[in-house]
C-alpha atoms as a PDB file:
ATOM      1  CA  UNK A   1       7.255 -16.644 -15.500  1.00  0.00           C
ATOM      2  CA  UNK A   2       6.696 -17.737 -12.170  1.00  0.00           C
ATOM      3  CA  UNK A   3       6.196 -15.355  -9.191  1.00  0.00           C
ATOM      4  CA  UNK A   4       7.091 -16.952  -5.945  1.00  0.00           C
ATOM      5  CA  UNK A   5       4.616 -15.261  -3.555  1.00  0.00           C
ATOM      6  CA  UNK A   6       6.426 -16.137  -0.562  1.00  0.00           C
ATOM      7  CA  UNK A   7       9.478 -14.033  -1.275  1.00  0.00           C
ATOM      8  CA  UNK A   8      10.186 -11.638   0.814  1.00  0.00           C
ATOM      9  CA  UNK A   9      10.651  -7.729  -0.074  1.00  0.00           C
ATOM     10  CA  UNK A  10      11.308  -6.939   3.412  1.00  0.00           C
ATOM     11  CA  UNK A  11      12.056  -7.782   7.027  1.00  0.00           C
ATOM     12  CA  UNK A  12       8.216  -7.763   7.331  1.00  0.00           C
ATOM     13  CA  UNK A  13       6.798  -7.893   3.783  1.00  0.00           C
ATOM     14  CA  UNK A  14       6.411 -10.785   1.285  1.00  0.00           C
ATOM     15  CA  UNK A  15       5.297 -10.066  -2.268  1.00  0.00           C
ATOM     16  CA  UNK A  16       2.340 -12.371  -1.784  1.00  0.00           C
ATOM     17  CA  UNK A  17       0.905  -9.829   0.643  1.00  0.00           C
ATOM     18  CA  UNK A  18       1.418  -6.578  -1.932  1.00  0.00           C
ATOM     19  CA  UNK A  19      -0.109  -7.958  -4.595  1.00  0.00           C
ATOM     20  CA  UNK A  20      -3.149 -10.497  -2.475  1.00  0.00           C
ATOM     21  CA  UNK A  21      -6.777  -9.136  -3.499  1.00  0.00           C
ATOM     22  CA  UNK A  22      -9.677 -10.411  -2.294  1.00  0.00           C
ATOM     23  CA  UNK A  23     -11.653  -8.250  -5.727  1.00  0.00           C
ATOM     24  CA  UNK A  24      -8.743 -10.148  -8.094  1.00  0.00           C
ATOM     25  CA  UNK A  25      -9.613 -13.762  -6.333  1.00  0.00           C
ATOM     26  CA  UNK A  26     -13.740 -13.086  -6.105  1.00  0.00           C
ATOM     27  CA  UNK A  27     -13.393 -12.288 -10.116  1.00  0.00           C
ATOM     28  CA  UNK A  28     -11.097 -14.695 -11.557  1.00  0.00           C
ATOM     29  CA  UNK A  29      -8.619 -11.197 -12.608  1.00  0.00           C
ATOM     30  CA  UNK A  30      -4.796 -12.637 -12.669  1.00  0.00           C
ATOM     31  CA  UNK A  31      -2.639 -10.065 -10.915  1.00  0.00           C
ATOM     32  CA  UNK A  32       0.491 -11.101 -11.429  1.00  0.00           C
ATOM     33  CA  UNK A  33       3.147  -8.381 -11.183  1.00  0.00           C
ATOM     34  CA  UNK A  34       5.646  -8.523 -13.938  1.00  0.00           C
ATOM     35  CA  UNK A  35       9.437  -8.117 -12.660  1.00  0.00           C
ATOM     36  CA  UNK A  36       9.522  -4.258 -13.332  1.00  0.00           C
ATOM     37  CA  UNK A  37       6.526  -4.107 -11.017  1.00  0.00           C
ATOM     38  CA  UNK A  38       8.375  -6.291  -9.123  1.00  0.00           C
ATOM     39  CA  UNK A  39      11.158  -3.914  -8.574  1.00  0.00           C
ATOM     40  CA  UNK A  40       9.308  -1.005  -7.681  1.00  0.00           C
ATOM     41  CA  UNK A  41       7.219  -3.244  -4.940  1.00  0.00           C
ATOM     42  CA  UNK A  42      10.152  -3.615  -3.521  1.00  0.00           C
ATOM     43  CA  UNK A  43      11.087  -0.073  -3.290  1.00  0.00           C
ATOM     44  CA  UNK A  44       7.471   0.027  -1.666  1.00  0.00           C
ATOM     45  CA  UNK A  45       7.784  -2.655   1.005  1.00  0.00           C
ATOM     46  CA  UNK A  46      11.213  -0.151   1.942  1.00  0.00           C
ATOM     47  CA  UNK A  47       8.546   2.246   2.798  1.00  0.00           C
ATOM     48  CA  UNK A  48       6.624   0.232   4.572  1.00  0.00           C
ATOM     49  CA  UNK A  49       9.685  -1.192   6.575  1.00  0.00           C
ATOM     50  CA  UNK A  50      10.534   2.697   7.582  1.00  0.00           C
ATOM     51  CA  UNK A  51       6.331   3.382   8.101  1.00  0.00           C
ATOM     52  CA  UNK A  52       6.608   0.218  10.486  1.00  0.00           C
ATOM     53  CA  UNK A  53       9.469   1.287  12.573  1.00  0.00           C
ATOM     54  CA  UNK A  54       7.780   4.844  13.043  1.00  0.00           C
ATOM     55  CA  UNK A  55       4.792   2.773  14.673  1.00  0.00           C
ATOM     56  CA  UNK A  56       6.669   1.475  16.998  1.00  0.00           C
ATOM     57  CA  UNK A  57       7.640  -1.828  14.915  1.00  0.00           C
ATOM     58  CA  UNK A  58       3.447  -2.622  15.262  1.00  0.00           C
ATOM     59  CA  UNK A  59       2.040  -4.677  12.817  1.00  0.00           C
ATOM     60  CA  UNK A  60       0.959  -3.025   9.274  1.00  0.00           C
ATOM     61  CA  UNK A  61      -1.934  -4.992   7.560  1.00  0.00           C
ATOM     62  CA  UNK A  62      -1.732  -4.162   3.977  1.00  0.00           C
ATOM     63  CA  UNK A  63      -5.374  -4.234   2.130  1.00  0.00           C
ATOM     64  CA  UNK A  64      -4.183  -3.129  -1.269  1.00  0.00           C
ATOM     65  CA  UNK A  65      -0.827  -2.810  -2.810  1.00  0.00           C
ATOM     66  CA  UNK A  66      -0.721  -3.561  -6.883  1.00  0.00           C
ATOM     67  CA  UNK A  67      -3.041  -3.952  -9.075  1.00  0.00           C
ATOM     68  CA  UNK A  68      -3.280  -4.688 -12.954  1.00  0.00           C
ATOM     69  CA  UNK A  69      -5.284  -2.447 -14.689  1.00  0.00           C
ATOM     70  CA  UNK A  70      -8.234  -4.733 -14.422  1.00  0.00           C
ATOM     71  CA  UNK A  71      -8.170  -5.060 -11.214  1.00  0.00           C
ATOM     72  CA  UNK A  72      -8.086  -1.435 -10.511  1.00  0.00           C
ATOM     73  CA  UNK A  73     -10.707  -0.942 -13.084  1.00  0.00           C
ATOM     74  CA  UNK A  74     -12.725  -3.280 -10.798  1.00  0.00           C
ATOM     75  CA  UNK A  75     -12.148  -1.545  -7.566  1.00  0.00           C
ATOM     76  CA  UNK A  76     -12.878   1.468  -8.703  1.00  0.00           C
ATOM     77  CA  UNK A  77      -9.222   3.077  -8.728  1.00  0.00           C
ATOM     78  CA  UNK A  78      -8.154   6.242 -10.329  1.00  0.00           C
ATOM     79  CA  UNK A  79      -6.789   5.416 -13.950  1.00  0.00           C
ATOM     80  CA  UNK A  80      -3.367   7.190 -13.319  1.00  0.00           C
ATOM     81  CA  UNK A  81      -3.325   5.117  -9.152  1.00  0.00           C
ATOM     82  CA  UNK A  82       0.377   4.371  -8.050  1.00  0.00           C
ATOM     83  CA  UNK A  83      -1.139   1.182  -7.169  1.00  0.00           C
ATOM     84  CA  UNK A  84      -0.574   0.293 -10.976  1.00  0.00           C
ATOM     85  CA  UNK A  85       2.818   0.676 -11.006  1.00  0.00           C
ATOM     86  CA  UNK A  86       3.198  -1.257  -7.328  1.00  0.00           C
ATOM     87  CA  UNK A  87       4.466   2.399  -6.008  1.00  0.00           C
ATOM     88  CA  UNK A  88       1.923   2.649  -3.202  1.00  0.00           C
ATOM     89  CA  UNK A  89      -0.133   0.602  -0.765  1.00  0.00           C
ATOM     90  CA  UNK A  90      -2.734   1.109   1.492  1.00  0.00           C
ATOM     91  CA  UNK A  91      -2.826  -0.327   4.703  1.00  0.00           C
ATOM     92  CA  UNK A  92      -3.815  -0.237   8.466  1.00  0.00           C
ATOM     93  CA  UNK A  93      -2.129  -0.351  11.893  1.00  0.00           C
ATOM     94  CA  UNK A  94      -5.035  -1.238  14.502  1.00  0.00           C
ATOM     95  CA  UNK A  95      -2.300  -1.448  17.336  1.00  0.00           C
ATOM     96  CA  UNK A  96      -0.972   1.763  16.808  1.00  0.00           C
ATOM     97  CA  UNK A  97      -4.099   3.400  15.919  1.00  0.00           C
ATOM     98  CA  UNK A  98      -6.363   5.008  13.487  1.00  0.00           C
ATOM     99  CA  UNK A  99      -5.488   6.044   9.986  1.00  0.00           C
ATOM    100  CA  UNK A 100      -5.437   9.837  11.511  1.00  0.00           C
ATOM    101  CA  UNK A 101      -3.194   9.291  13.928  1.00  0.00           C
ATOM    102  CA  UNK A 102      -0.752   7.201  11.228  1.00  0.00           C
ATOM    103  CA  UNK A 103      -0.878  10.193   9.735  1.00  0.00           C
ATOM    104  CA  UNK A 104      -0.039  11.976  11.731  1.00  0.00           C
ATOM    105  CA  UNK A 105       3.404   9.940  12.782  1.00  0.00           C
ATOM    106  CA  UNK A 106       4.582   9.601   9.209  1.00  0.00           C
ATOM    107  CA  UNK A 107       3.576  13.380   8.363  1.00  0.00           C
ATOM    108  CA  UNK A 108       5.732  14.278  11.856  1.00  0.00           C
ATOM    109  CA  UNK A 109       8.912  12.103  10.886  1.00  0.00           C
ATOM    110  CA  UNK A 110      11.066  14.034   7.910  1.00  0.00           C
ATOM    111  CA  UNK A 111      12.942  10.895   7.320  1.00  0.00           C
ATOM    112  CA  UNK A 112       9.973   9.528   5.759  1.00  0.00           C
ATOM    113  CA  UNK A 113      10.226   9.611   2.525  1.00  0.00           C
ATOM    114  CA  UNK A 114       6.613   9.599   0.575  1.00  0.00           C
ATOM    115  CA  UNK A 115       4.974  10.886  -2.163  1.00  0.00           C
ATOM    116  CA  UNK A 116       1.579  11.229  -1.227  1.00  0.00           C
ATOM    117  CA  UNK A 117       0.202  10.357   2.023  1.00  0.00           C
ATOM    118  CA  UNK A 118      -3.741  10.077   2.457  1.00  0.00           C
ATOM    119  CA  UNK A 119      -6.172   8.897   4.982  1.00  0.00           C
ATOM    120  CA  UNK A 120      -8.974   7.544   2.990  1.00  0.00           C
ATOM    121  CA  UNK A 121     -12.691   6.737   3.374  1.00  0.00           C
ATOM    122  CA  UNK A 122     -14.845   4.856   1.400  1.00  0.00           C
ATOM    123  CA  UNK A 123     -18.718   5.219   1.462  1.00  0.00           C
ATOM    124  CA  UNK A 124     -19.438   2.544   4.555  1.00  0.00           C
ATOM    125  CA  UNK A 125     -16.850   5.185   6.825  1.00  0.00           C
ATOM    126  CA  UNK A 126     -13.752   2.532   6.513  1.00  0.00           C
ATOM    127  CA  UNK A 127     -10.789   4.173   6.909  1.00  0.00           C
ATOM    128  CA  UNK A 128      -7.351   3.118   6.025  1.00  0.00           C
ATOM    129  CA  UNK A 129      -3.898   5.253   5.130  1.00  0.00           C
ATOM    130  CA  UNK A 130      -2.324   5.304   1.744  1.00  0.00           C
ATOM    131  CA  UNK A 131       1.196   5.844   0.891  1.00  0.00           C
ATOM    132  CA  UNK A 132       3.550   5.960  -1.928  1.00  0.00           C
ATOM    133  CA  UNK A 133       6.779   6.141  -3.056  1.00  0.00           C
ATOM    134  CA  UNK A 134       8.758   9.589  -3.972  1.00  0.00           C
ATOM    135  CA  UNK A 135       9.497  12.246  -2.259  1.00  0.00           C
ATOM    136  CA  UNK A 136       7.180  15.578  -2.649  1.00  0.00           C
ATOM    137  CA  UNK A 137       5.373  14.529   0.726  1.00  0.00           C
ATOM    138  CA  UNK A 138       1.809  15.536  -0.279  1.00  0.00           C
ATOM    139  CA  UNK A 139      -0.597  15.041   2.606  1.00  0.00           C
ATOM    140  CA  UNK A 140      -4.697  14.807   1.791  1.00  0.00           C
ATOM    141  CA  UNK A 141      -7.234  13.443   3.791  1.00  0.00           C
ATOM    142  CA  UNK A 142     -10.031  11.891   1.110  1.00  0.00           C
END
C-alpha cells in the first residue's frame, strides 16, 4: 500500500510530518503507518489543530509523532509509548514559548482534550512537550 505523505490530517498537519524521523531515515527503519495507525494520526493531528489554536494559531514543529516498534526501539521509547499507536506527538512552539509555558496553556484550557501531557528533557537539557490522545488529562513534567 502506498502512503501519500502529503495528505493532509489537518488544517495544519500532513501525515508526512507525523510520521518524518530523522532516527528512521539515518538507519534505513521503514516507518510506514498502516491505515489503522493512520486513523488514529488523524485523531492526533485534531489535537494538535485544538493545541495550535490555544497558542495563538503559532506554528507547532512536530519532532516525533509515530513510530514502528523499531523505530521506537531505536530512540529509546518506552515499550507501551502512544507514539506506537500514532496517539501522541511531541512537538515545540518556539513563537509561543517554552515547553513550560505550553504547558501551561493546554493544562489551563478544559476544552483540551489529552491524555497525558508532559514537558520532557532529554540528557543534553532539550526540552519539548508531549501530548496524546484521551481524555484523563495527566500532567508530568519528565
Amino acid at each position: 500500500m502506498a502512503i501519500d505523505l502529503g495528505e493532509k490530517l489537518g488544517p495544519n498537519f500532513t501525515l508526512g510530518e507525523l510520521v518524518r524521523s530523522a532516527t528512521a531515515a539515518k538507519e534505513k527503519i521503514d516507518n510506514t503507518p498502516s491505515e489503522a495507525i493512520i486513523t488514529n494520526l488523524r485523531v492526533t493531528a485534531a489535537l494538535l489543530e485544538a493545541v495550535r489554536a490555544v497558542l495563538g494559531d503559532k506554528k507547532i514543529t512536530v519532532t516525533s509523532g509515530y513510530r514502528c516498534p523499531r523505530l521506537n526501539e531505536a530512540v529509546g521509547g518506552q515499550p507501551n509509548s502512544d507514539h506506537l499507536r500514532g496517539t501522541a506527538a511531541d512537538f515545540v512552539c518556539n513563537d509561543f514559548g517554552p515547553p513550560s509555558k505550553v504547558c501551561d496553556a493546554i493544562a489551563a484550557d478544559p476544552s483540551i482534550k489529552f491524555g497525558q501531557l508532559i514537558q520532557e528533557r532529554d540528557s543534553k537539557g532539550n526540552t519539548w512537550t508531549h501530548i496524546s490522545t484521551g481524555t484523563n488529562r495527566q500532567r508530568l513534567a519528565i
